mmCIF file of C-alpha atoms in Angstrom:
data_model
loop_
_atom_site.group_PDB
_atom_site.id
_atom_site.type_symbol
_atom_site.label_atom_id
_atom_site.label_comp_id
_atom_site.label_asym_id
_atom_site.label_seq_id
_atom_site.Cartn_x
_atom_site.Cartn_y
_atom_site.Cartn_z
ATOM 1 C CA MET A 807 -43.639 41.171 -9.112
ATOM 2 C CA ALA A 808 -43.065 43.317 -12.196
ATOM 3 C CA ASP A 809 -41.521 46.055 -10.054
ATOM 4 C CA ASN A 810 -39.110 43.547 -8.549
ATOM 5 C CA ILE A 811 -38.087 42.292 -11.972
ATOM 6 C CA ILE A 812 -37.437 45.817 -13.201
ATOM 7 C CA LYS A 813 -35.451 46.631 -10.080
ATOM 8 C CA SER A 814 -33.384 43.468 -10.347
ATOM 9 C CA SER A 815 -32.323 44.367 -13.877
ATOM 10 C CA ASP A 816 -31.171 47.904 -13.038
ATOM 11 C CA PHE A 817 -27.450 47.238 -12.875
ATOM 12 C CA THR A 818 -26.657 50.913 -13.470
ATOM 13 C CA ARG A 819 -27.248 51.582 -9.770
ATOM 14 C CA PHE A 820 -23.980 49.867 -8.834
ATOM 15 C CA ARG A 821 -20.347 50.807 -9.268
ATOM 16 C CA LYS A 822 -18.347 47.945 -10.741
ATOM 17 C CA ILE A 823 -14.859 46.512 -10.926
ATOM 18 C CA ASP A 824 -14.389 43.660 -13.378
ATOM 19 C CA ALA A 825 -12.072 41.278 -11.526
ATOM 20 C CA HIS A 826 -11.155 39.187 -14.573
ATOM 21 C CA THR A 827 -10.902 39.999 -18.291
ATOM 22 C CA HIS A 828 -8.442 39.317 -21.126
ATOM 23 C CA ILE A 829 -6.926 41.329 -23.925
ATOM 24 C CA GLY A 830 -5.534 39.923 -27.156
ATOM 25 C CA ALA A 831 -6.283 37.167 -29.660
ATOM 26 C CA PHE A 832 -7.328 33.603 -28.856
ATOM 27 C CA GLY A 833 -7.012 31.086 -31.692
ATOM 28 C CA SER A 834 -8.708 27.731 -32.142
ATOM 29 C CA PRO A 835 -11.123 26.658 -30.761
ATOM 30 C CA PHE A 836 -12.186 30.177 -29.726
ATOM 31 C CA ASN A 837 -11.164 32.315 -32.720
ATOM 32 C CA ILE A 838 -11.869 35.593 -30.981
ATOM 33 C CA ASP A 839 -9.944 38.663 -29.944
ATOM 34 C CA PHE A 840 -10.515 41.661 -27.737
ATOM 35 C CA ASN A 841 -8.553 44.880 -28.032
ATOM 36 C CA THR A 842 -8.170 47.942 -25.829
ATOM 37 C CA ASP A 843 -10.721 50.023 -27.722
ATOM 38 C CA ARG A 844 -13.385 47.335 -27.344
ATOM 39 C CA LEU A 845 -12.540 46.972 -23.682
ATOM 40 C CA LEU A 846 -12.964 50.692 -23.020
ATOM 41 C CA GLU A 847 -16.256 50.746 -24.923
ATOM 42 C CA GLN A 848 -17.476 47.838 -22.796
ATOM 43 C CA MET A 849 -16.394 49.519 -19.578
ATOM 44 C CA GLU A 850 -18.264 52.690 -20.481
ATOM 45 C CA ALA A 851 -21.404 50.856 -21.586
ATOM 46 C CA TYR A 852 -21.663 48.818 -18.371
ATOM 47 C CA GLN A 853 -20.368 51.380 -15.860
ATOM 48 C CA ILE A 854 -17.186 49.450 -15.053
ATOM 49 C CA GLU A 855 -14.639 51.701 -13.348
ATOM 50 C CA LYS A 856 -11.642 49.367 -13.408
ATOM 51 C CA THR A 857 -10.759 46.079 -15.070
ATOM 52 C CA ILE A 858 -8.268 43.565 -13.707
ATOM 53 C CA LEU A 859 -6.703 42.573 -17.003
ATOM 54 C CA CYS A 860 -4.387 39.892 -18.325
ATOM 55 C CA SER A 861 -3.227 38.855 -21.766
ATOM 56 C CA SER A 862 -4.275 35.979 -24.029
ATOM 57 C CA SER A 863 -1.207 33.860 -23.222
ATOM 58 C CA ALA A 864 2.098 33.810 -21.380
ATOM 59 C CA TYR A 865 3.706 35.182 -24.550
ATOM 60 C CA SER A 866 1.638 38.365 -24.868
ATOM 61 C CA ASN A 867 1.957 40.129 -21.523
ATOM 62 C CA ASP A 868 3.183 43.250 -23.293
ATOM 63 C CA ASP A 869 -0.379 43.680 -24.614
ATOM 64 C CA THR A 870 -1.492 44.124 -21.017
ATOM 65 C CA LEU A 871 1.435 46.414 -20.308
ATOM 66 C CA ALA A 872 0.537 48.652 -23.280
ATOM 67 C CA ALA A 873 -3.092 48.913 -22.165
ATOM 68 C CA PHE A 874 -2.001 49.721 -18.615
ATOM 69 C CA ARG A 875 0.392 52.433 -19.769
ATOM 70 C CA GLN A 876 -2.337 53.995 -21.900
ATOM 71 C CA HIS A 877 -5.049 53.836 -19.238
ATOM 72 C CA PRO A 878 -3.488 53.471 -15.763
ATOM 73 C CA ASP A 879 -6.644 54.817 -14.123
ATOM 74 C CA LYS A 880 -8.781 52.042 -15.625
ATOM 75 C CA ILE A 881 -6.520 49.002 -16.096
ATOM 76 C CA VAL A 882 -5.172 46.824 -13.272
ATOM 77 C CA PRO A 883 -2.571 44.526 -14.900
ATOM 78 C CA LEU A 884 -1.844 40.873 -14.164
ATOM 79 C CA MET A 885 0.972 38.854 -15.694
ATOM 80 C CA TRP A 886 -0.049 35.527 -17.229
ATOM 81 C CA ILE A 887 2.782 33.254 -16.108
ATOM 82 C CA ASN A 888 3.458 29.749 -17.360
ATOM 83 C CA CYS A 889 5.026 28.150 -14.314
ATOM 84 C CA ALA A 890 6.184 25.162 -16.369
ATOM 85 C CA GLN A 891 8.788 27.424 -18.004
ATOM 86 C CA GLY A 892 10.663 27.626 -14.711
ATOM 87 C CA GLN A 893 13.238 30.246 -13.799
ATOM 88 C CA PRO A 894 12.913 32.425 -16.933
ATOM 89 C CA ALA A 895 9.212 32.811 -16.167
ATOM 90 C CA TYR A 896 9.877 33.595 -12.510
ATOM 91 C CA ASP A 897 12.431 36.236 -13.487
ATOM 92 C CA LEU A 898 9.986 37.801 -15.916
ATOM 93 C CA LEU A 899 7.292 37.901 -13.243
ATOM 94 C CA GLU A 900 9.635 39.712 -10.883
ATOM 95 C CA HIS A 901 10.327 42.248 -13.626
ATOM 96 C CA TYR A 902 6.639 42.915 -14.173
ATOM 97 C CA LEU A 903 5.911 43.178 -10.436
ATOM 98 C CA ARG A 904 8.964 45.254 -9.528
ATOM 99 C CA ASP A 905 9.566 47.404 -12.602
ATOM 100 C CA GLU A 906 6.224 47.617 -14.405
ATOM 101 C CA HIS A 907 4.044 47.799 -11.270
ATOM 102 C CA PHE A 908 1.803 44.891 -12.208
ATOM 103 C CA TYR A 909 -0.858 44.086 -9.634
ATOM 104 C CA GLY A 910 -0.229 40.346 -9.468
ATOM 105 C CA ALA A 911 0.006 37.093 -11.428
ATOM 106 C CA LYS A 912 -2.495 34.861 -13.183
ATOM 107 C CA LEU A 913 -2.170 31.078 -13.693
ATOM 108 C CA GLN A 914 -3.957 29.242 -16.501
ATOM 109 C CA SER A 915 -2.656 25.778 -15.744
ATOM 110 C CA LEU A 916 -5.296 24.179 -17.991
ATOM 111 C CA PHE A 917 -3.779 25.844 -21.060
ATOM 112 C CA ASP A 918 -0.167 25.542 -19.950
ATOM 113 C CA GLY A 919 -0.199 21.938 -18.769
ATOM 114 C CA TYR A 920 0.598 21.698 -15.056
ATOM 115 C CA THR A 921 -1.580 21.259 -11.996
ATOM 116 C CA ALA A 922 -2.521 24.263 -9.891
ATOM 117 C CA ASP A 923 -0.780 22.781 -6.841
ATOM 118 C CA ASP A 924 2.370 21.660 -8.668
ATOM 119 C CA PRO A 925 5.655 22.616 -6.945
ATOM 120 C CA CYS A 926 6.468 24.804 -9.953
ATOM 121 C CA VAL A 927 3.782 27.205 -8.705
ATOM 122 C CA ASP A 928 5.485 27.769 -5.332
ATOM 123 C CA PRO A 929 8.137 30.238 -6.598
ATOM 124 C CA VAL A 930 5.332 32.295 -8.166
ATOM 125 C CA ALA A 931 3.426 32.310 -4.901
ATOM 126 C CA GLU A 932 6.582 33.344 -3.054
ATOM 127 C CA LEU A 933 7.225 36.219 -5.457
ATOM 128 C CA CYS A 934 3.662 37.453 -5.102
ATOM 129 C CA GLU A 935 4.021 37.297 -1.320
ATOM 130 C CA LYS A 936 7.340 39.145 -1.513
ATOM 131 C CA TYR A 937 5.739 42.046 -3.376
ATOM 132 C CA GLY A 938 2.432 41.927 -1.500
ATOM 133 C CA LYS A 939 0.434 40.902 -4.585
ATOM 134 C CA PRO A 940 -2.391 38.401 -5.122
ATOM 135 C CA LEU A 941 -2.296 35.285 -7.277
ATOM 136 C CA PHE A 942 -5.260 34.632 -9.603
ATOM 137 C CA VAL A 943 -5.828 30.976 -10.558
ATOM 138 C CA HIS A 944 -8.180 29.550 -13.184
ATOM 139 C CA SER A 945 -10.473 26.859 -11.768
ATOM 140 C CA GLY A 946 -12.921 24.225 -12.901
ATOM 141 C CA HIS A 947 -11.214 21.910 -15.402
ATOM 142 C CA PRO A 948 -9.660 18.519 -14.662
ATOM 143 C CA PRO A 949 -6.976 17.483 -14.263
ATOM 144 C CA PHE A 950 -5.113 20.804 -14.095
ATOM 145 C CA SER A 951 -7.274 23.372 -12.286
ATOM 146 C CA LEU A 952 -9.495 21.740 -9.710
ATOM 147 C CA PRO A 953 -10.675 23.618 -6.604
ATOM 148 C CA TRP A 954 -9.027 21.072 -4.329
ATOM 149 C CA GLN A 955 -5.673 21.744 -5.965
ATOM 150 C CA ILE A 956 -6.118 25.475 -5.444
ATOM 151 C CA GLY A 957 -7.023 24.772 -1.837
ATOM 152 C CA LEU A 958 -3.757 22.869 -1.356
ATOM 153 C CA LEU A 959 -1.859 25.781 -2.892
ATOM 154 C CA ALA A 960 -3.580 28.238 -0.540
ATOM 155 C CA GLU A 961 -2.786 25.951 2.401
ATOM 156 C CA ARG A 962 0.932 26.031 1.551
ATOM 157 C CA HIS A 963 0.880 29.845 1.293
ATOM 158 C CA PRO A 964 -1.512 31.021 4.015
ATOM 159 C CA HIS A 965 -0.482 34.679 3.771
ATOM 160 C CA LEU A 966 -0.994 34.873 0.008
ATOM 161 C CA PRO A 967 -4.334 36.173 -1.344
ATOM 162 C CA VAL A 968 -5.457 33.534 -3.869
ATOM 163 C CA VAL A 969 -8.317 34.438 -6.215
ATOM 164 C CA MET A 970 -10.093 31.343 -7.528
ATOM 165 C CA ILE A 971 -11.262 32.538 -10.944
ATOM 166 C CA HIS A 972 -14.726 31.220 -11.979
ATOM 167 C CA MET A 973 -15.277 29.705 -8.477
ATOM 168 C CA GLY A 974 -15.347 26.201 -9.997
ATOM 169 C CA HIS A 975 -16.704 27.249 -13.398
ATOM 170 C CA ALA A 976 -19.621 25.352 -14.967
ATOM 171 C CA HIS A 977 -19.595 22.080 -13.030
ATOM 172 C CA GLY A 978 -21.863 21.939 -9.979
ATOM 173 C CA VAL A 979 -19.527 19.667 -8.010
ATOM 174 C CA TYR A 980 -16.568 21.971 -8.665
ATOM 175 C CA VAL A 981 -18.577 25.064 -7.704
ATOM 176 C CA ASP A 982 -19.509 23.399 -4.422
ATOM 177 C CA ALA A 983 -15.861 22.444 -3.919
ATOM 178 C CA ALA A 984 -14.770 26.037 -4.581
ATOM 179 C CA ILE A 985 -17.066 27.255 -1.821
ATOM 180 C CA THR A 986 -15.819 24.497 0.495
ATOM 181 C CA MET A 987 -12.184 25.395 -0.143
ATOM 182 C CA ALA A 988 -12.822 29.111 0.407
ATOM 183 C CA ARG A 989 -14.604 28.359 3.681
ATOM 184 C CA ARG A 990 -11.630 26.287 4.831
ATOM 185 C CA TYR A 991 -8.899 28.742 3.742
ATOM 186 C CA ASP A 992 -9.519 32.382 4.503
ATOM 187 C CA ASN A 993 -6.900 33.510 1.981
ATOM 188 C CA ILE A 994 -9.089 32.357 -0.950
ATOM 189 C CA TRP A 995 -11.319 34.834 -2.791
ATOM 190 C CA LEU A 996 -13.952 33.672 -5.298
ATOM 191 C CA GLU A 997 -14.589 35.344 -8.666
ATOM 192 C CA THR A 998 -17.933 34.805 -10.378
ATOM 193 C CA SER A 999 -17.379 34.794 -14.161
ATOM 194 C CA GLY A 1000 -18.489 31.624 -15.918
ATOM 195 C CA THR A 1001 -19.815 29.982 -12.784
ATOM 196 C CA SER A 1002 -22.826 27.852 -13.599
ATOM 197 C CA MET A 1003 -25.434 28.706 -10.941
ATOM 198 C CA SER A 1004 -26.540 32.132 -9.822
ATOM 199 C CA CYS A 1005 -27.789 30.743 -6.503
ATOM 200 C CA GLN A 1006 -24.273 29.564 -5.663
ATOM 201 C CA ILE A 1007 -23.054 33.165 -5.746
ATOM 202 C CA LYS A 1008 -25.390 33.873 -2.831
ATOM 203 C CA ASN A 1009 -24.310 30.657 -1.100
ATOM 204 C CA ALA A 1010 -20.699 31.748 -1.431
ATOM 205 C CA TYR A 1011 -21.500 35.257 -0.183
ATOM 206 C CA ASP A 1012 -23.408 33.921 2.843
ATOM 207 C CA ASN A 1013 -21.036 31.076 3.753
ATOM 208 C CA VAL A 1014 -17.557 32.153 2.645
ATOM 209 C CA GLY A 1015 -17.891 35.768 3.724
ATOM 210 C CA HIS A 1016 -19.227 39.075 2.534
ATOM 211 C CA GLU A 1017 -15.702 40.293 1.703
ATOM 212 C CA ARG A 1018 -14.423 37.439 -0.495
ATOM 213 C CA VAL A 1019 -16.751 37.168 -3.502
ATOM 214 C CA MET A 1020 -16.035 39.362 -6.537
ATOM 215 C CA PHE A 1021 -17.750 40.031 -9.855
ATOM 216 C CA GLY A 1022 -15.898 39.310 -13.093
ATOM 217 C CA ILE A 1023 -16.748 39.049 -16.789
ATOM 218 C CA ASP A 1024 -13.951 37.030 -18.455
ATOM 219 C CA SER A 1025 -14.192 38.877 -21.751
ATOM 220 C CA PRO A 1026 -14.061 37.973 -24.564
ATOM 221 C CA PHE A 1027 -15.470 34.560 -23.580
ATOM 222 C CA HIS A 1028 -18.488 35.808 -21.639
ATOM 223 C CA HIS A 1029 -20.763 38.795 -22.176
ATOM 224 C CA PRO A 1030 -21.266 41.528 -19.559
ATOM 225 C CA THR A 1031 -25.069 41.281 -19.734
ATOM 226 C CA VAL A 1032 -24.973 37.621 -18.706
ATOM 227 C CA GLU A 1033 -22.374 38.009 -15.968
ATOM 228 C CA ILE A 1034 -24.006 41.143 -14.511
ATOM 229 C CA GLN A 1035 -27.520 39.693 -14.461
ATOM 230 C CA LYS A 1036 -26.252 36.471 -12.908
ATOM 231 C CA VAL A 1037 -25.064 38.507 -9.919
ATOM 232 C CA MET A 1038 -28.157 40.738 -9.912
ATOM 233 C CA ALA A 1039 -30.395 37.652 -9.759
ATOM 234 C CA CYS A 1040 -28.442 35.717 -7.122
ATOM 235 C CA GLY A 1041 -30.613 36.838 -4.200
ATOM 236 C CA VAL A 1042 -28.384 39.097 -2.108
ATOM 237 C CA GLY A 1043 -29.630 42.577 -1.189
ATOM 238 C CA ASP A 1044 -28.280 45.899 -2.341
ATOM 239 C CA GLU A 1045 -25.444 45.865 0.198
ATOM 240 C CA GLY A 1046 -24.387 42.450 -1.063
ATOM 241 C CA LEU A 1047 -24.523 43.611 -4.663
ATOM 242 C CA GLU A 1048 -22.387 46.631 -3.806
ATOM 243 C CA ASN A 1049 -19.841 44.339 -2.159
ATOM 244 C CA ILE A 1050 -19.726 41.795 -4.997
ATOM 245 C CA PHE A 1051 -19.734 44.322 -7.830
ATOM 246 C CA TYR A 1052 -17.269 46.799 -6.336
ATOM 247 C CA ASN A 1053 -16.296 46.929 -2.672
ATOM 248 C CA ASN A 1054 -14.573 43.547 -2.339
ATOM 249 C CA ALA A 1055 -12.334 44.015 -5.364
ATOM 250 C CA ALA A 1056 -11.603 47.605 -4.287
ATOM 251 C CA LYS A 1057 -10.401 46.360 -0.900
ATOM 252 C CA LEU A 1058 -8.217 43.711 -2.518
ATOM 253 C CA LEU A 1059 -6.704 46.396 -4.745
ATOM 254 C CA MET A 1060 -5.690 48.547 -1.778
#
């Protein structure tokens, strides 16, 4: 038993891509910030080769751009878009995708005040499809970011890769719904940061598919030790850990 425990904690055996982390300052109620230097220190400490990164709000995407320009081999940039801002936001997204080579878009509809399946999201989905990019969507908080809403969005855009960040987050019913939605729509990927139950990572891996579950940290809100060990302890074998920690995100980045 002791040998198994030691083996399960040895995360250094696995290459890693962090599929979800932030840069910048978050005010009340979080009162925390995370800069590029801290990010790079974290990546080195936990053997993270690349980080899919977005800013702290729709108004600070240039923070992500600066980090990407400084470290293009390590940073994969997403634009945080507030769909409720309408055409100016859509135009800015096209600029970041076309001119700044951003990897995709991220929605935080909980913070920005619209539902994940609102019609204002459709132009964002269409732009991501146009440029062959994925759309990352926060999940797990009513009434703005429920898994069912993300499922309806994925249904309307079946050719768009949709990454459901947190795979339902910390509510057991929402986590189960995230898995259900990803089983129904094969264009949904699940990301593990902040999800409440380690066993549900294995359930997602076994039932959604070995290619559509990805490790993430969600810095600065969650700590790498917690998020890594949650995956290590979920019950998949070494091949599954390799897929969740690295291979699945690497394929999505291709």
